[in-house]
Tab-separated table of C-alpha atoms in Angstrom:
chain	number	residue	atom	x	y	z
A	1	UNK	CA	63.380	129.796	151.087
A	2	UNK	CA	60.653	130.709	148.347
A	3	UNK	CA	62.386	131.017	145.146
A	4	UNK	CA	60.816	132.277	141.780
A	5	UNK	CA	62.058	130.218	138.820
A	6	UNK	CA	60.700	131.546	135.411
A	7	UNK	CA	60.722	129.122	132.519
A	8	UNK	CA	59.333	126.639	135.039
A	9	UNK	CA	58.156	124.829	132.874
A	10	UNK	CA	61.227	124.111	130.298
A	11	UNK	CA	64.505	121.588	130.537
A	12	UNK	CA	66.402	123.416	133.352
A	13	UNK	CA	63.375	125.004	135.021
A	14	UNK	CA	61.442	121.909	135.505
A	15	UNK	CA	64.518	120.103	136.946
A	16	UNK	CA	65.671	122.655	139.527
A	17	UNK	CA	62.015	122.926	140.691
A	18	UNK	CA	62.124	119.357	141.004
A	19	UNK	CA	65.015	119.150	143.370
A	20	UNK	CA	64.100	122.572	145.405
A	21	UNK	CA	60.783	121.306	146.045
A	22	UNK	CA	62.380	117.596	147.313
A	23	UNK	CA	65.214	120.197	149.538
A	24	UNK	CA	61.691	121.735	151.276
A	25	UNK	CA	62.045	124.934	149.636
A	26	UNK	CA	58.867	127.071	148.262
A	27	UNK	CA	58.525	127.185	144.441
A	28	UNK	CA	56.703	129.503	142.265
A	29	UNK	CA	57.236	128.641	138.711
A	30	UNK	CA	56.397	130.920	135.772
A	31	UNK	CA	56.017	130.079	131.883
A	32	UNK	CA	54.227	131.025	128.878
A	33	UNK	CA	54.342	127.242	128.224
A	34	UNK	CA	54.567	128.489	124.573
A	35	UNK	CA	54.503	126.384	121.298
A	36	UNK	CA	58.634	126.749	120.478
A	37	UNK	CA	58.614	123.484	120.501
A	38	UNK	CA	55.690	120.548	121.834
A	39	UNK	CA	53.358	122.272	124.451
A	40	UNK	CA	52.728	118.430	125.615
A	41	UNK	CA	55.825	117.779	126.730
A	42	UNK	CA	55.909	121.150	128.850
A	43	UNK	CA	52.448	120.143	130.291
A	44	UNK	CA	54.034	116.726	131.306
A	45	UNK	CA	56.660	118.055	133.284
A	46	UNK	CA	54.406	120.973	135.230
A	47	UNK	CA	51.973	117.942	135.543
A	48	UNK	CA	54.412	116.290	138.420
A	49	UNK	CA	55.605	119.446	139.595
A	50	UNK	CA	51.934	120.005	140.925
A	51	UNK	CA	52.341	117.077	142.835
A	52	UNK	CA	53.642	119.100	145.246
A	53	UNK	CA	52.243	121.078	148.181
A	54	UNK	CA	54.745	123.658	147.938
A	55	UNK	CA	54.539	124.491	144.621
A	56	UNK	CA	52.502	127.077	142.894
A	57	UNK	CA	52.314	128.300	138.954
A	58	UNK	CA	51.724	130.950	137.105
A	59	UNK	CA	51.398	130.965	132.937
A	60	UNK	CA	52.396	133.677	131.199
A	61	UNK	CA	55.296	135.985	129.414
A	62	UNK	CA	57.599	137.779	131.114
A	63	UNK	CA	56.597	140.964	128.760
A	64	UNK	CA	53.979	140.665	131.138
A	65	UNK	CA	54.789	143.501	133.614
A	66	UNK	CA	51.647	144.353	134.990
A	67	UNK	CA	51.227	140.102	135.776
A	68	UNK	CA	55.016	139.812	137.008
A	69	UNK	CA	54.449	142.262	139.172
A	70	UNK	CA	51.053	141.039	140.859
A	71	UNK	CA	53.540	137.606	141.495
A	72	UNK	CA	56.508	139.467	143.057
A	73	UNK	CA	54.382	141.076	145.463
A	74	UNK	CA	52.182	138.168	146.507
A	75	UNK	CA	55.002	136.155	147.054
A	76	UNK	CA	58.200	138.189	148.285
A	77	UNK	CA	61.008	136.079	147.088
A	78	UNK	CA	64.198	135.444	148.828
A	79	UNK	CA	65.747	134.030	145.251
A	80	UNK	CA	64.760	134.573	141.691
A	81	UNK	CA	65.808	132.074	139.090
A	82	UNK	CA	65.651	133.528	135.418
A	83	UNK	CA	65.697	130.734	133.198
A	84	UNK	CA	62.682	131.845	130.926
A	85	UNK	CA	64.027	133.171	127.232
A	86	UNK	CA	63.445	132.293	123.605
A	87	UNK	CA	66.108	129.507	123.006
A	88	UNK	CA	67.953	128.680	119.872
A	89	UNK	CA	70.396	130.124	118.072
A	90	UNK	CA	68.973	129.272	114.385
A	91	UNK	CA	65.748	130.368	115.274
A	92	UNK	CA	67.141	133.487	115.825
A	93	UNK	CA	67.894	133.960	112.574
A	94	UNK	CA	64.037	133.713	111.513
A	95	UNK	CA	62.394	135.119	114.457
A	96	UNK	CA	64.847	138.293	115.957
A	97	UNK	CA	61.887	139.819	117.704
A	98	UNK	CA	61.116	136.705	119.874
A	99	UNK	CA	64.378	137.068	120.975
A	100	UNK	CA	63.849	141.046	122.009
A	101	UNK	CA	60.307	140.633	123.700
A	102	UNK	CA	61.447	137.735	125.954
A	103	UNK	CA	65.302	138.173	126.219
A	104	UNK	CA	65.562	141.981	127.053
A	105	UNK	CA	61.756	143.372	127.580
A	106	UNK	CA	61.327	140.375	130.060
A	107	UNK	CA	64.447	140.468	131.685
A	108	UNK	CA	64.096	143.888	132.244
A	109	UNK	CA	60.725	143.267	134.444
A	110	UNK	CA	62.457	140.656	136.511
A	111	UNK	CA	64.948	143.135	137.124
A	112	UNK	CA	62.846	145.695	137.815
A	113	UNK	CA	60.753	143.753	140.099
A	114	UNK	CA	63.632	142.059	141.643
A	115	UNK	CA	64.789	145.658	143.012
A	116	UNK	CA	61.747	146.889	143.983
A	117	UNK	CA	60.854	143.667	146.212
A	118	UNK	CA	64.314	144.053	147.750
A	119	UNK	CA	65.379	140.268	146.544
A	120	UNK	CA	68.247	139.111	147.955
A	121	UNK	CA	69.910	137.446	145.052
A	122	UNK	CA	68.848	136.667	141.344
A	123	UNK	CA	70.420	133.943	139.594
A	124	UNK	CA	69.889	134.155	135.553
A	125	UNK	CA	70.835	131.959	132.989
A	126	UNK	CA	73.310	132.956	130.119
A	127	UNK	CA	74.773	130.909	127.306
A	128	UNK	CA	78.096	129.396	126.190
A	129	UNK	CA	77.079	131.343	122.704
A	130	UNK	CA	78.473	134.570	124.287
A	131	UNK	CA	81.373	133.710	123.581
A	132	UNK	CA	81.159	133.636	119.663
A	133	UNK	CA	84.196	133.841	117.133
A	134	UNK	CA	86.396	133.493	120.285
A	135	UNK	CA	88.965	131.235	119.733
A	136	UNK	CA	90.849	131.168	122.595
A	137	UNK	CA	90.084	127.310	124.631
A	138	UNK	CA	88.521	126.674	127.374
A	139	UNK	CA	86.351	129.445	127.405
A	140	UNK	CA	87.021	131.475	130.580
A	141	UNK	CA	84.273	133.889	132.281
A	142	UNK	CA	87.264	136.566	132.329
A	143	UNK	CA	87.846	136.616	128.598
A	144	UNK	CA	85.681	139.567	126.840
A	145	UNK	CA	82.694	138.325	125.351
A	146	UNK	CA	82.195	141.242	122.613
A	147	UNK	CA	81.897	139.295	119.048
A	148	UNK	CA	78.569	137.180	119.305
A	149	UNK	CA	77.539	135.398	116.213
A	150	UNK	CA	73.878	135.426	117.075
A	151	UNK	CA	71.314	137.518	118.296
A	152	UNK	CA	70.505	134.546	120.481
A	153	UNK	CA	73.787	135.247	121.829
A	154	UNK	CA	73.732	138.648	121.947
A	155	UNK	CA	70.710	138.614	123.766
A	156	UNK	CA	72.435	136.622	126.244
A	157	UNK	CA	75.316	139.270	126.626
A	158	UNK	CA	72.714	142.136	127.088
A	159	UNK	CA	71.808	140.424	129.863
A	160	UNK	CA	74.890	140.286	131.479
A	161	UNK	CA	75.472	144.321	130.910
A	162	UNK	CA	72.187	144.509	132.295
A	163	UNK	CA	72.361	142.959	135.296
A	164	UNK	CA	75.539	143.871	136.342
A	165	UNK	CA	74.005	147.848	136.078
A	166	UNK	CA	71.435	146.902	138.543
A	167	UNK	CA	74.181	145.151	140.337
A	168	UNK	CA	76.131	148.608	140.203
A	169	UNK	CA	73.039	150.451	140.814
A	170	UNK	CA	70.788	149.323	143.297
A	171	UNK	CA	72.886	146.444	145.108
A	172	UNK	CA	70.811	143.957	143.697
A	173	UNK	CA	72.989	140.699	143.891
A	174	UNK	CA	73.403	138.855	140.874
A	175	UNK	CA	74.921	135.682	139.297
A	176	UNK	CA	75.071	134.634	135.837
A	177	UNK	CA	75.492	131.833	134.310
A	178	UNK	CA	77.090	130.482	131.370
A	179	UNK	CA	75.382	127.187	130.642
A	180	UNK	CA	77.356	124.333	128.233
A	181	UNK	CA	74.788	122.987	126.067
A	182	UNK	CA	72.652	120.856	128.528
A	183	UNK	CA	71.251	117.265	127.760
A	184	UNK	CA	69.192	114.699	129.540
A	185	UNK	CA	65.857	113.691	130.248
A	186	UNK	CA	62.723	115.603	129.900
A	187	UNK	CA	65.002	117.441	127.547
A	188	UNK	CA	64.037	120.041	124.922
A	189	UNK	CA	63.182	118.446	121.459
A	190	UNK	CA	64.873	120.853	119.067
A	191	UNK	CA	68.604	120.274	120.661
A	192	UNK	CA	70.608	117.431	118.649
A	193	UNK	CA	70.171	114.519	121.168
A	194	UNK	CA	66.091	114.576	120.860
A	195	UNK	CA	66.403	114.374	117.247
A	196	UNK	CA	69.082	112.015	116.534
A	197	UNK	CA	67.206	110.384	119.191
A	198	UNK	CA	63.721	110.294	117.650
A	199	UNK	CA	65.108	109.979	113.618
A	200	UNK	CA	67.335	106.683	114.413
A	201	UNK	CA	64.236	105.021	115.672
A	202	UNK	CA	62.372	106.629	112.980
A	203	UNK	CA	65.246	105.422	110.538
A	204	UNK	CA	65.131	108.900	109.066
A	205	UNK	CA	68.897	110.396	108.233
A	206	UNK	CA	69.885	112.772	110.958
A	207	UNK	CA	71.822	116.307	110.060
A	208	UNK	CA	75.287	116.318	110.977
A	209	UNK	CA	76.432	119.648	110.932
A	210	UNK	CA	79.958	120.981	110.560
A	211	UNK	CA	80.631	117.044	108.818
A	212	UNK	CA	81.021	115.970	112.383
A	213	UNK	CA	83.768	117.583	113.074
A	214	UNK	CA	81.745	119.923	115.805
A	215	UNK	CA	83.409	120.263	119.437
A	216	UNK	CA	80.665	120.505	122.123
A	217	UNK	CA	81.154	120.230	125.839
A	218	UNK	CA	77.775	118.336	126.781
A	219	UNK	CA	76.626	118.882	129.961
A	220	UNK	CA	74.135	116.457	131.838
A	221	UNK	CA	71.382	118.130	133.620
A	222	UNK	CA	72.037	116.688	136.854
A	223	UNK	CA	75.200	118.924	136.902
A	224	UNK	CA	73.549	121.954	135.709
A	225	UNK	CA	71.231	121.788	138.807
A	226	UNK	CA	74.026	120.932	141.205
A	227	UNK	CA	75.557	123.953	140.002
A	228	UNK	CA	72.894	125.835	140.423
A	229	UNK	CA	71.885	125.014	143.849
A	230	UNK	CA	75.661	125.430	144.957
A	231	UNK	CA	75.138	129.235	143.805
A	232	UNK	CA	72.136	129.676	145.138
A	233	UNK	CA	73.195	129.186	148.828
A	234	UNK	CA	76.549	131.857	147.723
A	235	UNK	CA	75.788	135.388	146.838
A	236	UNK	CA	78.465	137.054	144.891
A	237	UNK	CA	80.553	138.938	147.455
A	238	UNK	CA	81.999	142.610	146.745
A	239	UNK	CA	85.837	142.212	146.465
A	240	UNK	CA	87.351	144.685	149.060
A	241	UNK	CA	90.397	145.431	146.765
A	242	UNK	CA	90.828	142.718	143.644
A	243	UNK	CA	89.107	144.788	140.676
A	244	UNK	CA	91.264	146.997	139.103
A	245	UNK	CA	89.047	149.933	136.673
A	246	UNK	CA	92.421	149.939	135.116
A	247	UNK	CA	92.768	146.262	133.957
A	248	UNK	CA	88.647	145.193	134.385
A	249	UNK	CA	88.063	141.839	134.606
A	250	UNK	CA	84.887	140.814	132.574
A	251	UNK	CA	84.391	137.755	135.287
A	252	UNK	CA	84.213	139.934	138.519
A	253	UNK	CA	83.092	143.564	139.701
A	254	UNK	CA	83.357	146.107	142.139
A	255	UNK	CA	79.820	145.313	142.346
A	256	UNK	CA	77.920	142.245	144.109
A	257	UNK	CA	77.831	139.996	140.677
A	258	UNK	CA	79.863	136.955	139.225
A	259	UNK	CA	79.658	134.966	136.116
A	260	UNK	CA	80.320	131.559	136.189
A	261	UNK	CA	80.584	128.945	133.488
A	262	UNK	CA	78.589	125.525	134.170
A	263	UNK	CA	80.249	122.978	131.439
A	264	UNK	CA	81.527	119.973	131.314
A	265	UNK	CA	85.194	120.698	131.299
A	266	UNK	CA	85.446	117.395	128.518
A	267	UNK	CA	84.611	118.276	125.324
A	268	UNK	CA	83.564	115.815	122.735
A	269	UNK	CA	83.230	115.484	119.178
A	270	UNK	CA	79.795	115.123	117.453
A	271	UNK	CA	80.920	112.083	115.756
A	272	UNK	CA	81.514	110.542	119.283
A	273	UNK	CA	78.222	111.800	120.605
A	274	UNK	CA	76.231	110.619	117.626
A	275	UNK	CA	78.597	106.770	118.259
A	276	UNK	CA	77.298	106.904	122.092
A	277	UNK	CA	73.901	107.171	120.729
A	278	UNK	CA	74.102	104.642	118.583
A	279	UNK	CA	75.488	102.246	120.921
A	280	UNK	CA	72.668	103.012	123.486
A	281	UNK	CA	69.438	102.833	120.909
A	282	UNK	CA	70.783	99.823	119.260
A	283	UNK	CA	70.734	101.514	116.414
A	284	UNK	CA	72.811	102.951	113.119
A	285	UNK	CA	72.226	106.209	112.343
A	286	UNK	CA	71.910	107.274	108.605
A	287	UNK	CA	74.135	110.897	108.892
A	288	UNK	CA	73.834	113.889	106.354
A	289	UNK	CA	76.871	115.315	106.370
A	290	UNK	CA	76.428	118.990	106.470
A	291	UNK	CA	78.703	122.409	106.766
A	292	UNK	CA	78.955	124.840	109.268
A	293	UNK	CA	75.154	126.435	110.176
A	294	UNK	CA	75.450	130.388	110.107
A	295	UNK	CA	75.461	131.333	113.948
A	296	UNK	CA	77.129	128.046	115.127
A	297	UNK	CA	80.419	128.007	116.309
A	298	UNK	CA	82.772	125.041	116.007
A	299	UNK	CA	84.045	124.095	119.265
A	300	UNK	CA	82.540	125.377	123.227
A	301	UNK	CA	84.930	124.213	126.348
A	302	UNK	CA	84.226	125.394	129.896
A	303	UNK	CA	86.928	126.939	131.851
A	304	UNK	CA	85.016	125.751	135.313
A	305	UNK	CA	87.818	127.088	137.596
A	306	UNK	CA	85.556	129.582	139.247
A	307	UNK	CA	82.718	127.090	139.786
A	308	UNK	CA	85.271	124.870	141.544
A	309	UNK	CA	86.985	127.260	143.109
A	310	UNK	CA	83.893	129.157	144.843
A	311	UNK	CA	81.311	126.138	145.350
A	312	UNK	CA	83.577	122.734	145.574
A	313	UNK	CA	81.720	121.470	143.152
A	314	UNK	CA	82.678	120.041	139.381
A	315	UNK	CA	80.270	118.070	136.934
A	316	UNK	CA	81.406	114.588	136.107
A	317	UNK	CA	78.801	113.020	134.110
A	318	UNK	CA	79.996	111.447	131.747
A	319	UNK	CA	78.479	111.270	127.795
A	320	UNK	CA	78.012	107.411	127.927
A	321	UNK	CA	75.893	107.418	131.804
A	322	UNK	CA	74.237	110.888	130.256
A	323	UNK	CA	73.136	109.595	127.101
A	324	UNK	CA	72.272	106.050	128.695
A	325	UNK	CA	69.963	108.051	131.154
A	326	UNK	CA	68.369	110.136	128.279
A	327	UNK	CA	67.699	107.052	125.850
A	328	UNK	CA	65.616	105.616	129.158
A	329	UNK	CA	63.504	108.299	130.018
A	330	UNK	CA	62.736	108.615	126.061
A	331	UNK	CA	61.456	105.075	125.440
A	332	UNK	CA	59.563	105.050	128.863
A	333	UNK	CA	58.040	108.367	127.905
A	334	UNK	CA	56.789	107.817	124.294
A	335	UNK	CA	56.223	104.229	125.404
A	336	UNK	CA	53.479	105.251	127.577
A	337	UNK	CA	52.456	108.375	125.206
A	338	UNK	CA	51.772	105.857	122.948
A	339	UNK	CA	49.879	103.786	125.288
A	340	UNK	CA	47.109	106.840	126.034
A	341	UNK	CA	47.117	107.852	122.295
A	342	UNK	CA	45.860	104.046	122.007
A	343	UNK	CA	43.539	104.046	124.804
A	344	UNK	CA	42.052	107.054	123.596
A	345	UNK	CA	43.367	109.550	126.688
């Protein structure tokens, strides 16, 4: 197939190209490759993704109609991947309009352009965060999402409404999901393993929020991308006769889209996760115990039914291999960083 994956360049997006390019697929990736967090890092992952024949780029913003556009119709995509967004849910709290301009003015454009070039299916990535001051565990993709605690996570939910209207509208296929705080290599620096990771061997004191009492159901990248190769080969299918106006469920539709959650299905505590880490670096961390940060919430579980149900397939990865594989990649990485800083590259 050729697929479009937007935020080529991040965590998820660089990963999935990865492993589409090795399956013989065609990849366009497109990224602002913007300065969130280290451009370098970005650069380094797009740098092996040009290794590849089949693999062509394109930097910019999805705000970017006129340039999304010009893409769509070079390239006529079977499958669009939306994984491009302003991340974070702190940062929302400083920068709101970030979240607007990429989050719903981009998304918008990719739907747009994903019903104009008649694409079959477009897969886009939501967040865990939708489901806010919910209480009720595991989280489950047919509980209502309709108290977010961030306009990270709000975003996130707008995109849902939104692409189940084109769903509704047009017959555009789509599947969202409901990613479970991802870790692993090549991972984004402003998530909690990164810097634990890069304060221990700094022997700076890392934040512990919530006094480490915070439930998180870490997910290993690996998974993620299994996940989302499993969905890519599925469409969502129109139920002949399930969904009931009456009783909606929030999960399914009368229309051709699905949510699914991709977690773990193990939640751990931060305390554990920051023990795992210490284990791995050889190293004791000096932890700041802090409260609750506005927009967090205290506990995320994944009610992966669905996922298991519809594709076969549920992540296993456990913390210790996860973290093991992360602490790696990072001392291998900013080993030879180090090396061309000295050398004068």
């Amino acid at each position: 197939m050729k697929i479009l994956v937007t935020g080529g360049a991040g965590f998820i997006g660089f990963h999935l190209t990865r492993r589409l390019l090795e399956e013989g697929h065609e990849v366009v990736g497109y990224d602002s490759v913007n300065s969130y967090y280290d451009p370098r890092l970005k650069e380094s992952r797009l740098n092996i993704l040009k290794q590849y024949d089949r693999f062509v780029f394109y930097r910019d913003q999805l705000e970017n109609h006129e340039r999304l556009s010009q893409v769509f119709k070079r390239h006529r995509f079977d499958t669009v991947v939306n994984l491009a967004a302003q991340a974070g849910v702190r940062y929302s709290l400083e920068n709101p309009l970030a979240y607007v301009c990429s989050n719903l003015q981009g998304f918008v454009n990719i739907l747009e352009e994903c019903r104009y070039n008649q694409v079959g299916h477009l897969i886009f990535a939501s967040s865990s965060s939708v489901y806010g001051a919910n209480k009720k565990i595991p989280f489950s993709v047919h509980d209502c999402v309709d108290h977010p605690i961030s306009l990270y996570a709000a975003s996130k939910k707008a995109n849902e409404l939104m692409a189940h209207t084109y769903a509704a509208l047009f017959g555009l296929p789509c599947t969202g999901l409901r990613f479970f705080t991802v870790y692993g290599p090549w991972g984004r620096p402003d998530m909690a393993l990164f810097l634990f990771t890069k304060a221990m061997l700094d022997k700076k004191p890392i934040q512990v929020f919530n006094f480490g009492n915070m439930l998180r159901d870490f997910t290993y990248i690996d998974d993620i991308v299994e996940g989302i190769i499993r969905l890519i080969q599925k469409g969502p299918v129109v139920p002949a006769s399930e969904w009931d106006g009456m009783n909606p469920d929030p999960g399914t539709s009368f229309a051709p889209y699905r949510l699914y959650n991709i977690g773990n299905n193990h939640p751990v505590t931060l305390k554990h996760f920051i023990d795992v880490l210490e284990e791995k670096l050889g190293v004791r961390a000096l932890r700041e115990y802090l409260p609750l940060q506005p927009g967090d919430v205290p506990e995320t579980f994944a009610d992966i039914n669905d996922l298991i149900e519809d594709t076969g397939f549920k992540p296993a990865t456990t913390i210790e291999e996860g973290i093991s594989r992360f602490v790696d990649w990072y001392r291998a990485y900013y080993a030879l960083d180090r090396q061309e800083e000295a050398s004068g590259l």
